[in-house]
Amino acid sequence: MKVFTALYGPVDAVERARALRDAGASGVATFEGQHDVFAPLTLAATVGGLDLMTNVAIAFPRNPIHLAHQANDHQLLSGGRFFLGLGTQIRPQIEKRFGAQFEHPVARMTELIAALRAIFEAWETGGRLDFRGDYYRHTLMTPTFSPGPNPYGPPPIYVGALGPRLTRATAEHADGLLVMPFGTKRFLHDATMPAVRDGLRAGGRRAEDLAVIPEIIVSAGSDPADHAATRRLLAFYGSTPAYRPVLAAHGWEGLQPELNAMSKQGRWQEMGELIDDEVLHTIAACGTPKEIAAHIRDRVDGVSDTVCLYQPSPIGLQTLSEILDELRELR
């Protein structure tokens, strides 16, 4: 099993990437948080033996040309080991934090993928760039600004998705699906994968044409106190209406409006108390390295041989190494 794990800010990115590789990780991934999503990967590209992935770069505030150049450069720096993971985020974040447009996110993301492919093709072939869509328009690429063919080929385009419409569109158009971390085995198999199959059929594609990478929240430790941060994280996710379908799959949909009301009151610490053990252990892989590995294997069996570990707080390297060893033992 290939395992991506988190690379945080750029300050110690090289040292952490090297340590994660030596612990047995297959790749490192960054997310759009307190630091730029690309900068740590620029540094980690100097460390051999690791795949690199944005999981995810928020797409709509960025222009496709900017994204194409960043992805192409990281594909060069890494020797063909870069994966461009894109995400939509939610309307308040896009409109209020980024000051960008969010309307029609599925159609916008689908067109963004097409725009990126058109840009990559123009660079690869030297042909004319002539992309005209509803949201993006690119009709000029002079030789001065074209990097030319990438010796490793264009970087693959992955999309993070949860809802059925974006999941179907991703399966129809993208190279890979990044399954959101707030999820469960039931939701993955009963909601996500049927939408994937629908999208593949619509695109005339085969299962092997799409990589599916579930991201799983991991919480190590045998003491209940070890999982307090994970409970707060699940409460934060659960307060968002977009994640209500995951809770509804288990009959927990009433939890979402309760958490949402508490979030609007600023009761962030208290919200974690509503995440009981059943919710915690269904959504997150918790416990010893052996228990965590068993949860991961059970969830993704028949779906994927690659996962991304989401850590509410960084897992110690020794514990991470033990988790990876256990995953290999369960093969």
GROMACS .gro file of C-alpha atoms in nm:
model
  331
    1MET     CA    1   0.000   0.000   0.000
    2LYS     CA    2   0.125   0.347  -0.091
    3VAL     CA    3   0.084   0.599   0.189
    4PHE     CA    4   0.096   0.977   0.165
    5THR     CA    5   0.136   1.169   0.487
    6ALA     CA    6   0.132   1.534   0.581
    7LEU     CA    7   0.405   1.784   0.507
    8TYR     CA    8   0.336   2.105   0.693
    9GLY     CA    9   0.505   2.445   0.655
   10PRO     CA   10   0.815   2.519   0.451
   11VAL     CA   11   1.058   2.590   0.736
   12ASP     CA   12   1.165   2.229   0.800
   13ALA     CA   13   1.015   2.076   0.486
   14VAL     CA   14   1.336   1.910   0.363
   15GLU     CA   15   1.420   1.755   0.700
   16ARG     CA   16   1.063   1.634   0.757
   17ALA     CA   17   1.030   1.496   0.405
   18ARG     CA   18   1.353   1.302   0.447
   19ALA     CA   19   1.241   1.169   0.787
   20LEU     CA   20   0.900   1.065   0.650
   21ARG     CA   21   1.065   0.886   0.360
   22ASP     CA   22   1.296   0.701   0.596
   23ALA     CA   23   0.996   0.607   0.814
   24GLY     CA   24   0.844   0.435   0.511
   25ALA     CA   25   0.606   0.693   0.360
   26SER     CA   26   0.554   0.674  -0.017
   27GLY     CA   27   0.471   1.040  -0.057
   28VAL     CA   28   0.400   1.371   0.111
   29ALA     CA   29   0.100   1.599   0.071
   30THR     CA   30   0.025   1.959   0.165
   31PHE     CA   31  -0.303   2.137   0.233
   32GLU     CA   32  -0.418   2.496   0.200
   33GLY     CA   33  -0.385   2.609   0.561
   34GLN     CA   34  -0.154   2.847   0.743
   35HIS     CA   35   0.113   2.819   0.473
   36ASP     CA   36   0.129   2.819   0.096
   37VAL     CA   37   0.037   2.481  -0.046
   38PHE     CA   38   0.320   2.468  -0.302
   39ALA     CA   39   0.622   2.606  -0.112
   40PRO     CA   40   0.688   2.299   0.109
   41LEU     CA   41   0.673   2.072  -0.197
   42THR     CA   42   0.923   2.290  -0.382
   43LEU     CA   43   1.170   2.215  -0.105
   44ALA     CA   44   1.070   1.850  -0.063
   45ALA     CA   45   1.133   1.790  -0.434
   46THR     CA   46   1.504   1.781  -0.350
   47VAL     CA   47   1.443   1.466  -0.143
   48GLY     CA   48   1.444   1.160  -0.365
   49GLY     CA   49   1.209   0.867  -0.338
   50LEU     CA   50   0.889   1.057  -0.251
   51ASP     CA   51   0.580   1.142  -0.451
   52LEU     CA   52   0.450   1.497  -0.401
   53MET     CA   53   0.087   1.609  -0.397
   54THR     CA   54  -0.121   1.914  -0.315
   55ASN     CA   55  -0.416   1.784  -0.117
   56VAL     CA   56  -0.558   2.023  -0.196
   57ALA     CA   57  -0.477   2.354  -0.366
   58ILE     CA   58  -0.790   2.568  -0.363
   59ALA     CA   59  -0.867   2.608  -0.731
   60PHE     CA   60  -1.109   2.893  -0.792
   61PRO     CA   61  -0.899   3.184  -0.660
   62ARG     CA   62  -0.616   3.074  -0.893
   63ASN     CA   63  -0.589   3.132  -1.265
   64PRO     CA   64  -0.536   2.816  -1.476
   65ILE     CA   65  -0.214   2.959  -1.622
   66HIS     CA   66  -0.073   3.010  -1.271
   67LEU     CA   67  -0.174   2.657  -1.173
   68ALA     CA   68  -0.030   2.512  -1.492
   69HIS     CA   69   0.309   2.677  -1.440
   70GLN     CA   70   0.326   2.572  -1.074
   71ALA     CA   71   0.229   2.215  -1.155
   72ASN     CA   72   0.465   2.193  -1.453
   73ASP     CA   73   0.759   2.327  -1.251
   74HIS     CA   74   0.697   2.081  -0.968
   75GLN     CA   75   0.673   1.798  -1.218
   76LEU     CA   76   1.019   1.901  -1.342
   77LEU     CA   77   1.168   1.947  -0.996
   78SER     CA   78   1.041   1.610  -0.872
   79GLY     CA   79   1.137   1.411  -1.179
   80GLY     CA   80   0.777   1.328  -1.267
   81ARG     CA   81   0.655   1.255  -0.915
   82PHE     CA   82   0.409   1.545  -0.874
   83PHE     CA   83   0.029   1.525  -0.852
   84LEU     CA   84  -0.180   1.841  -0.877
   85GLY     CA   85  -0.465   1.799  -0.630
   86LEU     CA   86  -0.737   2.064  -0.656
   87GLY     CA   87  -1.036   2.146  -0.438
   88THR     CA   88  -1.340   2.372  -0.445
   89GLN     CA   89  -1.361   2.463  -0.075
   90ILE     CA   90  -1.701   2.601   0.036
   91ARG     CA   91  -1.878   2.920  -0.068
   92PRO     CA   92  -1.806   3.133   0.246
   93GLN     CA   93  -1.434   3.057   0.228
   94ILE     CA   94  -1.409   3.129  -0.145
   95GLU     CA   95  -1.615   3.446  -0.139
   96LYS     CA   96  -1.521   3.593   0.200
   97ARG     CA   97  -1.161   3.475   0.254
   98PHE     CA   98  -1.033   3.462  -0.103
   99GLY     CA   99  -1.266   3.721  -0.256
  100ALA     CA  100  -1.329   3.496  -0.556
  101GLN     CA  101  -1.637   3.359  -0.732
  102PHE     CA  102  -1.798   3.028  -0.637
  103GLU     CA  103  -2.111   2.996  -0.854
  104HIS     CA  104  -2.162   2.660  -1.029
  105PRO     CA  105  -1.864   2.489  -0.862
  106VAL     CA  106  -1.902   2.156  -1.044
  107ALA     CA  107  -1.917   2.316  -1.388
  108ARG     CA  108  -1.637   2.556  -1.294
  109MET     CA  109  -1.409   2.274  -1.176
  110THR     CA  110  -1.486   2.065  -1.483
  111GLU     CA  111  -1.395   2.357  -1.708
  112LEU     CA  112  -1.079   2.427  -1.508
  113ILE     CA  113  -0.961   2.072  -1.573
  114ALA     CA  114  -1.025   2.121  -1.945
  115ALA     CA  115  -0.840   2.454  -1.942
  116LEU     CA  116  -0.537   2.298  -1.774
  117ARG     CA  117  -0.531   2.016  -2.028
  118ALA     CA  118  -0.547   2.267  -2.314
  119ILE     CA  119  -0.255   2.464  -2.167
  120PHE     CA  120  -0.047   2.149  -2.112
  121GLU     CA  121  -0.120   2.034  -2.468
  122ALA     CA  122  -0.012   2.370  -2.613
  123TRP     CA  123   0.314   2.344  -2.422
  124GLU     CA  124   0.369   1.982  -2.522
  125THR     CA  125   0.293   2.021  -2.892
  126GLY     CA  126   0.373   2.385  -2.960
  127GLY     CA  127   0.026   2.418  -3.104
  128ARG     CA  128  -0.206   2.713  -3.069
  129LEU     CA  129  -0.374   2.772  -2.733
  130ASP     CA  130  -0.740   2.837  -2.801
  131PHE     CA  131  -0.955   2.760  -2.498
  132ARG     CA  132  -1.289   2.939  -2.469
  133GLY     CA  133  -1.522   2.846  -2.187
  134ASP     CA  134  -1.786   3.000  -1.963
  135TYR     CA  135  -1.542   3.071  -1.680
  136TYR     CA  136  -1.195   3.064  -1.837
  137ARG     CA  137  -1.057   3.197  -2.164
  138HIS     CA  138  -0.699   3.137  -2.281
  139THR     CA  139  -0.617   3.229  -2.643
  140LEU     CA  140  -0.255   3.342  -2.634
  141MET     CA  141   0.065   3.146  -2.568
  142THR     CA  142   0.371   3.295  -2.732
  143PRO     CA  143   0.699   3.098  -2.731
  144THR     CA  144   0.844   3.345  -2.479
  145PHE     CA  145   0.607   3.220  -2.211
  146SER     CA  146   0.584   2.851  -2.302
  147PRO     CA  147   0.809   2.613  -2.105
  148GLY     CA  148   0.785   2.364  -2.389
  149PRO     CA  149   0.738   1.987  -2.350
  150ASN     CA  150   0.787   1.842  -2.005
  151PRO     CA  151   1.023   1.541  -2.024
  152TYR     CA  152   0.806   1.365  -1.764
  153GLY     CA  153   0.476   1.448  -1.929
  154PRO     CA  154   0.200   1.674  -1.796
  155PRO     CA  155   0.131   1.634  -1.424
  156PRO     CA  156  -0.181   1.434  -1.335
  157ILE     CA  157  -0.484   1.634  -1.218
  158TYR     CA  158  -0.668   1.509  -0.908
  159VAL     CA  159  -0.978   1.662  -0.750
  160GLY     CA  160  -1.102   1.642  -0.392
  161ALA     CA  161  -1.474   1.565  -0.382
  162LEU     CA  162  -1.749   1.461  -0.142
  163GLY     CA  163  -2.088   1.528  -0.303
  164PRO     CA  164  -2.224   1.303  -0.578
  165ARG     CA  165  -2.218   1.563  -0.858
  166LEU     CA  166  -1.855   1.663  -0.812
  167THR     CA  167  -1.753   1.301  -0.752
  168ARG     CA  168  -1.918   1.197  -1.081
  169ALA     CA  169  -1.759   1.488  -1.268
  170THR     CA  170  -1.417   1.402  -1.123
  171ALA     CA  171  -1.449   1.040  -1.230
  172GLU     CA  172  -1.553   1.152  -1.578
  173HIS     CA  173  -1.281   1.412  -1.637
  174ALA     CA  174  -0.989   1.400  -1.391
  175ASP     CA  175  -0.696   1.164  -1.343
  176GLY     CA  176  -0.771   1.098  -0.978
  177LEU     CA  177  -1.025   1.141  -0.697
  178LEU     CA  178  -0.914   1.255  -0.353
  179VAL     CA  179  -1.178   1.129  -0.110
  180MET     CA  180  -1.238   1.383   0.166
  181PRO     CA  181  -1.112   1.284   0.514
  182PHE     CA  182  -1.447   1.329   0.691
  183GLY     CA  183  -1.583   0.997   0.573
  184THR     CA  184  -1.660   0.638   0.667
  185LYS     CA  185  -1.641   0.292   0.516
  186ARG     CA  186  -2.017   0.294   0.456
  187PHE     CA  187  -2.016   0.632   0.284
  188LEU     CA  188  -1.715   0.537   0.070
  189HIS     CA  189  -1.870   0.214  -0.054
  190ASP     CA  190  -2.239   0.313  -0.066
  191ALA     CA  191  -2.218   0.676  -0.185
  192THR     CA  192  -1.876   0.764  -0.325
  193MET     CA  193  -1.801   0.456  -0.535
  194PRO     CA  194  -2.144   0.439  -0.707
  195ALA     CA  195  -2.093   0.803  -0.812
  196VAL     CA  196  -1.744   0.712  -0.935
  197ARG     CA  197  -1.883   0.429  -1.146
  198ASP     CA  198  -2.151   0.662  -1.289
  199GLY     CA  199  -1.883   0.914  -1.386
  200LEU     CA  200  -1.660   0.654  -1.545
  201ARG     CA  201  -1.949   0.526  -1.754
  202ALA     CA  202  -2.042   0.880  -1.862
  203GLY     CA  203  -1.684   0.940  -1.975
  204GLY     CA  204  -1.645   0.604  -2.147
  205ARG     CA  205  -1.359   0.527  -1.910
  206ARG     CA  206  -1.234   0.220  -1.725
  207ALA     CA  207  -1.170   0.187  -1.352
  208GLU     CA  208  -0.795   0.189  -1.415
  209ASP     CA  209  -0.826   0.533  -1.579
  210LEU     CA  210  -0.898   0.693  -1.240
  211ALA     CA  211  -0.689   0.679  -0.924
  212VAL     CA  212  -0.898   0.682  -0.605
  213ILE     CA  213  -0.713   0.799  -0.293
  214PRO     CA  214  -0.911   0.799   0.031
  215GLU     CA  215  -0.784   1.038   0.294
  216ILE     CA  216  -0.831   0.899   0.645
  217ILE     CA  217  -0.812   1.084   0.975
  218VAL     CA  218  -0.562   0.909   1.203
  219SER     CA  219  -0.553   0.947   1.581
  220ALA     CA  220  -0.283   0.750   1.758
  221GLY     CA  221  -0.293   0.658   2.126
  222SER     CA  222  -0.462   0.423   2.371
  223ASP     CA  223  -0.572   0.687   2.623
  224PRO     CA  224  -0.906   0.867   2.561
  225ALA     CA  225  -0.727   1.197   2.618
  226ASP     CA  226  -0.512   1.124   2.312
  227HIS     CA  227  -0.816   1.175   2.090
  228ALA     CA  228  -0.945   1.508   2.223
  229ALA     CA  229  -0.803   1.702   1.928
  230THR     CA  230  -0.957   1.452   1.686
  231ARG     CA  231  -1.300   1.492   1.848
  232ARG     CA  232  -1.273   1.869   1.804
  233LEU     CA  233  -1.169   1.823   1.441
  234LEU     CA  234  -1.465   1.595   1.370
  235ALA     CA  235  -1.695   1.844   1.542
  236PHE     CA  236  -1.559   2.123   1.321
  237TYR     CA  237  -1.614   1.917   1.005
  238GLY     CA  238  -1.953   1.795   1.127
  239SER     CA  239  -2.079   2.148   1.183
  240THR     CA  240  -2.055   2.215   0.807
  241PRO     CA  241  -2.373   2.141   0.607
  242ALA     CA  242  -2.168   1.992   0.323
  243TYR     CA  243  -2.068   1.700   0.547
  244ARG     CA  244  -2.417   1.619   0.671
  245PRO     CA  245  -2.459   1.334   0.417
  246VAL     CA  246  -2.171   1.145   0.582
  247LEU     CA  247  -2.344   1.168   0.919
  248ALA     CA  248  -2.682   1.085   0.763
  249ALA     CA  249  -2.541   0.759   0.625
  250HIS     CA  250  -2.525   0.641   0.987
  251GLY     CA  251  -2.842   0.808   1.118
  252TRP     CA  252  -2.647   1.089   1.285
  253GLU     CA  253  -2.776   1.377   1.071
  254GLY     CA  254  -2.924   1.553   1.377
  255LEU     CA  255  -2.572   1.611   1.503
  256GLN     CA  256  -2.488   1.855   1.221
  257PRO     CA  257  -2.732   2.140   1.305
  258GLU     CA  258  -2.646   2.107   1.673
  259LEU     CA  259  -2.276   2.144   1.602
  260ASN     CA  260  -2.345   2.424   1.357
  261ALA     CA  261  -2.539   2.621   1.619
  262MET     CA  262  -2.257   2.580   1.871
  263SER     CA  263  -1.999   2.694   1.614
  264LYS     CA  264  -2.193   3.017   1.558
  265GLN     CA  265  -2.181   3.073   1.934
  266GLY     CA  266  -1.804   3.024   1.937
  267ARG     CA  267  -1.826   2.713   2.159
  268TRP     CA  268  -1.544   2.535   1.977
  269GLN     CA  269  -1.401   2.349   2.275
  270GLU     CA  270  -1.741   2.218   2.384
  271MET     CA  271  -1.830   2.090   2.039
  272GLY     CA  272  -1.586   1.801   2.067
  273GLU     CA  273  -1.783   1.662   2.360
  274LEU     CA  274  -2.068   1.577   2.121
  275ILE     CA  275  -1.845   1.335   1.928
  276ASP     CA  276  -1.901   1.008   2.112
  277ASP     CA  277  -1.685   0.698   2.078
  278GLU     CA  278  -1.903   0.545   1.805
  279VAL     CA  279  -1.873   0.853   1.584
  280LEU     CA  280  -1.502   0.888   1.663
  281HIS     CA  281  -1.408   0.531   1.577
  282THR     CA  282  -1.631   0.515   1.269
  283ILE     CA  283  -1.483   0.823   1.103
  284ALA     CA  284  -1.127   0.819   1.236
  285ALA     CA  285  -0.870   0.539   1.255
  286CYS     CA  286  -0.785   0.541   1.625
  287GLY     CA  287  -0.574   0.348   1.871
  288THR     CA  288  -0.255   0.150   1.841
  289PRO     CA  289  -0.062   0.124   1.513
  290LYS     CA  290  -0.212  -0.223   1.461
  291GLU     CA  291  -0.568  -0.096   1.521
  292ILE     CA  292  -0.514   0.204   1.292
  293ALA     CA  293  -0.378  -0.016   1.013
  294ALA     CA  294  -0.669  -0.259   1.047
  295HIS     CA  295  -0.921   0.028   1.023
  296ILE     CA  296  -0.752   0.166   0.711
  297ARG     CA  297  -0.732  -0.172   0.539
  298ASP     CA  298  -1.093  -0.252   0.619
  299ARG     CA  299  -1.220   0.081   0.489
  300VAL     CA  300  -1.037   0.087   0.155
  301ASP     CA  301  -1.048  -0.286   0.076
  302GLY     CA  302  -1.152  -0.328  -0.287
  303VAL     CA  303  -1.129   0.047  -0.353
  304SER     CA  304  -0.766   0.158  -0.345
  305ASP     CA  305  -0.410   0.059  -0.268
  306THR     CA  306  -0.315   0.420  -0.190
  307VAL     CA  307  -0.423   0.631   0.108
  308CYS     CA  308  -0.342   0.968   0.255
  309LEU     CA  309  -0.315   1.001   0.633
  310TYR     CA  310  -0.478   1.312   0.778
  311GLN     CA  311  -0.326   1.396   1.116
  312PRO     CA  312  -0.505   1.635   1.356
  313SER     CA  313  -0.160   1.679   1.508
  314PRO     CA  314   0.169   1.537   1.379
  315ILE     CA  315   0.216   1.168   1.459
  316GLY     CA  316   0.556   1.079   1.602
  317LEU     CA  317   0.789   0.928   1.347
  318GLN     CA  318   0.826   0.603   1.540
  319THR     CA  319   0.450   0.558   1.563
  320LEU     CA  320   0.408   0.646   1.197
  321SER     CA  321   0.673   0.391   1.104
  322GLU     CA  322   0.488   0.126   1.307
  323ILE     CA  323   0.160   0.210   1.131
  324LEU     CA  324   0.327   0.171   0.793
  325ASP     CA  325   0.485  -0.157   0.899
  326GLU     CA  326   0.144  -0.286   1.011
  327LEU     CA  327  -0.010  -0.188   0.678
  328ARG     CA  328   0.258  -0.386   0.497
  329GLU     CA  329   0.198  -0.685   0.727
  330LEU     CA  330  -0.175  -0.678   0.642
  331ARG     CA  331  -0.111  -0.690   0.267
   0.00000   0.00000   0.00000
